[in-house]
Amino acid sequence: QVQLVESGGALAQPGGSLRLSCSASGFTFSTYGMSWARQAPGKGFEWVSGIYYDGSGTYYKDSVKGRFTISRDNAKNTLYLQINSLKPEDTAVYYCVKERGRYTTVRDGPIGRNAFGFWGQGTQVTVSS
């Protein structure tokens, strides 16, 4: 069965960095686009970043451009999200999500759970001094 297991979330200071990882199994990882989504306390889900099945295309929410970098290692079935210059508003549970096809697209505004084919269990990122 499909499994997405995130790791790397932590308590970090503003201006710091974190690297989130997502280990995928149960499907052919290299043939699916992948994304990261997040849910801040008391808010709905929002898409953060996505990457094509082969890594040839990457997309970001406007508010994270220049600070977040998504990448993937298809040989290791792993998705990554490098987060730099952390801000308190980055505090959220971050989810690794599987697209329904090879590609991804920018998604503005709140999203529902049915926006993606599968969700991981999430990893908590807290930004606070």
PDB file of C-alpha atoms in Angstrom:
ATOM      1  CA  GLN A   1       0.000   0.000   0.000  1.00  0.00           C
ATOM      2  CA  VAL A   2       1.013   3.597  -0.520  1.00  0.00           C
ATOM      3  CA  GLN A   3       3.028   5.092   2.309  1.00  0.00           C
ATOM      4  CA  LEU A   4       4.479   8.564   2.687  1.00  0.00           C
ATOM      5  CA  VAL A   5       6.533   9.113   5.814  1.00  0.00           C
ATOM      6  CA  GLU A   6       7.734  12.626   6.585  1.00  0.00           C
ATOM      7  CA  SER A   7      10.569  13.545   8.902  1.00  0.00           C
ATOM      8  CA  GLY A   8      12.709  16.541   9.765  1.00  0.00           C
ATOM      9  CA  GLY A   9      10.195  18.764  11.455  1.00  0.00           C
ATOM     10  CA  ALA A  10      11.425  20.533  14.577  1.00  0.00           C
ATOM     11  CA  LEU A  11      11.351  23.632  16.727  1.00  0.00           C
ATOM     12  CA  ALA A  12      13.563  26.217  15.033  1.00  0.00           C
ATOM     13  CA  GLN A  13      14.404  29.864  15.491  1.00  0.00           C
ATOM     14  CA  PRO A  14      13.394  32.603  13.044  1.00  0.00           C
ATOM     15  CA  GLY A  15      16.021  32.887  10.361  1.00  0.00           C
ATOM     16  CA  GLY A  16      17.037  29.278  10.743  1.00  0.00           C
ATOM     17  CA  SER A  17      16.793  26.361   8.345  1.00  0.00           C
ATOM     18  CA  LEU A  18      15.210  22.939   8.239  1.00  0.00           C
ATOM     19  CA  ARG A  19      15.220  20.104   5.740  1.00  0.00           C
ATOM     20  CA  LEU A  20      12.125  17.982   5.540  1.00  0.00           C
ATOM     21  CA  SER A  21      12.229  14.521   3.995  1.00  0.00           C
ATOM     22  CA  CYS A  22       9.515  12.202   2.770  1.00  0.00           C
ATOM     23  CA  SER A  23      10.171   8.525   2.223  1.00  0.00           C
ATOM     24  CA  ALA A  24       7.764   7.008  -0.280  1.00  0.00           C
ATOM     25  CA  SER A  25       6.792   3.379  -0.823  1.00  0.00           C
ATOM     26  CA  GLY A  26       4.031   1.259  -2.283  1.00  0.00           C
ATOM     27  CA  PHE A  27       3.977   2.932  -5.694  1.00  0.00           C
ATOM     28  CA  THR A  28       6.366   3.821  -8.512  1.00  0.00           C
ATOM     29  CA  PHE A  29       7.667   7.063  -7.039  1.00  0.00           C
ATOM     30  CA  SER A  30       9.555   8.107 -10.175  1.00  0.00           C
ATOM     31  CA  THR A  31       6.354   8.307 -12.238  1.00  0.00           C
ATOM     32  CA  TYR A  32       4.391  10.682 -10.019  1.00  0.00           C
ATOM     33  CA  GLY A  33       4.544  14.367  -9.342  1.00  0.00           C
ATOM     34  CA  MET A  34       4.839  15.217  -5.665  1.00  0.00           C
ATOM     35  CA  SER A  35       4.038  18.224  -3.528  1.00  0.00           C
ATOM     36  CA  TRP A  36       4.285  19.606  -0.045  1.00  0.00           C
ATOM     37  CA  ALA A  37       1.232  21.066   1.676  1.00  0.00           C
ATOM     38  CA  ARG A  38       0.872  22.542   5.150  1.00  0.00           C
ATOM     39  CA  GLN A  39      -1.697  23.384   7.761  1.00  0.00           C
ATOM     40  CA  ALA A  40      -1.040  26.218  10.174  1.00  0.00           C
ATOM     41  CA  PRO A  41      -2.724  26.205  13.591  1.00  0.00           C
ATOM     42  CA  GLY A  42      -6.409  26.973  13.248  1.00  0.00           C
ATOM     43  CA  LYS A  43      -6.253  27.241   9.461  1.00  0.00           C
ATOM     44  CA  GLY A  44      -7.010  25.085   6.467  1.00  0.00           C
ATOM     45  CA  PHE A  45      -4.630  23.221   4.219  1.00  0.00           C
ATOM     46  CA  GLU A  46      -2.545  25.110   1.684  1.00  0.00           C
ATOM     47  CA  TRP A  47      -0.266  23.939  -1.086  1.00  0.00           C
ATOM     48  CA  VAL A  48       3.347  25.021  -0.666  1.00  0.00           C
ATOM     49  CA  SER A  49       5.449  23.525  -3.461  1.00  0.00           C
ATOM     50  CA  GLY A  50       5.376  20.853  -6.138  1.00  0.00           C
ATOM     51  CA  ILE A  51       7.764  18.999  -8.413  1.00  0.00           C
ATOM     52  CA  TYR A  52       7.390  17.044 -11.640  1.00  0.00           C
ATOM     53  CA  TYR A  53       7.926  13.276 -11.675  1.00  0.00           C
ATOM     54  CA  ASP A  54      11.451  13.689 -13.054  1.00  0.00           C
ATOM     55  CA  GLY A  55      12.351  16.864 -11.191  1.00  0.00           C
ATOM     56  CA  SER A  56      12.344  18.942 -14.370  1.00  0.00           C
ATOM     57  CA  GLY A  57       9.741  21.373 -13.094  1.00  0.00           C
ATOM     58  CA  THR A  58       9.335  22.942  -9.651  1.00  0.00           C
ATOM     59  CA  TYR A  59       6.710  25.376  -8.433  1.00  0.00           C
ATOM     60  CA  TYR A  60       6.209  27.390  -5.265  1.00  0.00           C
ATOM     61  CA  LYS A  61       3.603  29.357  -3.392  1.00  0.00           C
ATOM     62  CA  ASP A  62       4.452  33.039  -3.761  1.00  0.00           C
ATOM     63  CA  SER A  63       5.094  33.541  -0.052  1.00  0.00           C
ATOM     64  CA  VAL A  64       7.829  30.882   0.044  1.00  0.00           C
ATOM     65  CA  LYS A  65       9.640  31.625  -3.203  1.00  0.00           C
ATOM     66  CA  GLY A  66      13.334  32.192  -2.631  1.00  0.00           C
ATOM     67  CA  ARG A  67      13.228  30.496   0.788  1.00  0.00           C
ATOM     68  CA  PHE A  68      11.935  26.995   0.046  1.00  0.00           C
ATOM     69  CA  THR A  69      13.514  24.486  -2.328  1.00  0.00           C
ATOM     70  CA  ILE A  70      11.799  21.267  -3.311  1.00  0.00           C
ATOM     71  CA  SER A  71      13.783  18.363  -4.710  1.00  0.00           C
ATOM     72  CA  ARG A  72      13.562  14.620  -5.144  1.00  0.00           C
ATOM     73  CA  ASP A  73      15.844  11.609  -5.411  1.00  0.00           C
ATOM     74  CA  ASN A  74      14.037   8.999  -7.443  1.00  0.00           C
ATOM     75  CA  ALA A  75      16.738   6.425  -6.763  1.00  0.00           C
ATOM     76  CA  LYS A  76      15.986   6.740  -3.055  1.00  0.00           C
ATOM     77  CA  ASN A  77      12.210   7.248  -3.397  1.00  0.00           C
ATOM     78  CA  THR A  78      12.560  10.392  -1.340  1.00  0.00           C
ATOM     79  CA  LEU A  79      11.149  13.898  -1.570  1.00  0.00           C
ATOM     80  CA  TYR A  80      12.771  16.866   0.166  1.00  0.00           C
ATOM     81  CA  LEU A  81      11.879  20.391   1.186  1.00  0.00           C
ATOM     82  CA  GLN A  82      14.700  22.712   2.189  1.00  0.00           C
ATOM     83  CA  ILE A  83      13.370  25.627   4.217  1.00  0.00           C
ATOM     84  CA  ASN A  84      15.627  28.613   4.771  1.00  0.00           C
ATOM     85  CA  SER A  85      15.086  31.979   6.472  1.00  0.00           C
ATOM     86  CA  LEU A  86      12.323  30.503   8.618  1.00  0.00           C
ATOM     87  CA  LYS A  87       9.525  32.835   9.683  1.00  0.00           C
ATOM     88  CA  PRO A  88       6.996  32.385  12.509  1.00  0.00           C
ATOM     89  CA  GLU A  89       4.271  32.180   9.856  1.00  0.00           C
ATOM     90  CA  ASP A  90       5.925  29.001   8.537  1.00  0.00           C
ATOM     91  CA  THR A  91       4.729  27.251  11.693  1.00  0.00           C
ATOM     92  CA  ALA A  92       2.530  24.406  10.512  1.00  0.00           C
ATOM     93  CA  VAL A  93       2.215  20.691  10.032  1.00  0.00           C
ATOM     94  CA  TYR A  94       3.894  19.901   6.706  1.00  0.00           C
ATOM     95  CA  TYR A  95       2.506  17.083   4.594  1.00  0.00           C
ATOM     96  CA  CYS A  96       4.100  15.167   1.767  1.00  0.00           C
ATOM     97  CA  VAL A  97       1.431  14.572  -0.866  1.00  0.00           C
ATOM     98  CA  LYS A  98       1.262  12.450  -3.999  1.00  0.00           C
ATOM     99  CA  GLU A  99      -0.103  14.000  -7.155  1.00  0.00           C
ATOM    100  CA  ARG A 100      -2.533  12.035  -9.314  1.00  0.00           C
ATOM    101  CA  GLY A 101      -0.214  12.123 -12.332  1.00  0.00           C
ATOM    102  CA  ARG A 102       3.275  12.975 -13.472  1.00  0.00           C
ATOM    103  CA  TYR A 103       3.033  16.678 -12.977  1.00  0.00           C
ATOM    104  CA  THR A 104       2.102  19.334 -10.471  1.00  0.00           C
ATOM    105  CA  THR A 105       0.486  22.724 -10.657  1.00  0.00           C
ATOM    106  CA  VAL A 106       0.325  25.893  -8.602  1.00  0.00           C
ATOM    107  CA  ARG A 107      -2.640  25.920  -6.268  1.00  0.00           C
ATOM    108  CA  ASP A 108      -3.708  29.219  -4.734  1.00  0.00           C
ATOM    109  CA  GLY A 109      -5.922  29.472  -1.712  1.00  0.00           C
ATOM    110  CA  PRO A 110      -7.152  26.735   0.603  1.00  0.00           C
ATOM    111  CA  ILE A 111      -7.219  23.153  -0.615  1.00  0.00           C
ATOM    112  CA  GLY A 112      -9.115  20.069   0.416  1.00  0.00           C
ATOM    113  CA  ARG A 113      -7.790  16.608   1.186  1.00  0.00           C
ATOM    114  CA  ASN A 114      -9.142  15.409  -2.151  1.00  0.00           C
ATOM    115  CA  ALA A 115      -6.757  17.734  -3.997  1.00  0.00           C
ATOM    116  CA  PHE A 116      -4.142  14.997  -3.978  1.00  0.00           C
ATOM    117  CA  GLY A 117      -3.998  11.262  -4.410  1.00  0.00           C
ATOM    118  CA  PHE A 118      -2.445  10.500  -1.033  1.00  0.00           C
ATOM    119  CA  TRP A 119      -1.225  12.329   2.058  1.00  0.00           C
ATOM    120  CA  GLY A 120       1.476  11.490   4.554  1.00  0.00           C
ATOM    121  CA  GLN A 121       0.879  11.811   8.278  1.00  0.00           C
ATOM    122  CA  GLY A 122       2.696  15.147   8.525  1.00  0.00           C
ATOM    123  CA  THR A 123       5.656  16.573  10.399  1.00  0.00           C
ATOM    124  CA  GLN A 124       5.458  19.568  12.748  1.00  0.00           C
ATOM    125  CA  VAL A 125       7.511  22.677  12.063  1.00  0.00           C
ATOM    126  CA  THR A 126       7.457  25.308  14.779  1.00  0.00           C
ATOM    127  CA  VAL A 127       9.282  28.595  14.334  1.00  0.00           C
ATOM    128  CA  SER A 128       9.751  30.519  17.532  1.00  0.00           C
ATOM    129  CA  SER A 129      12.446  32.331  19.464  1.00  0.00           C
TER     130      SER A 129
END
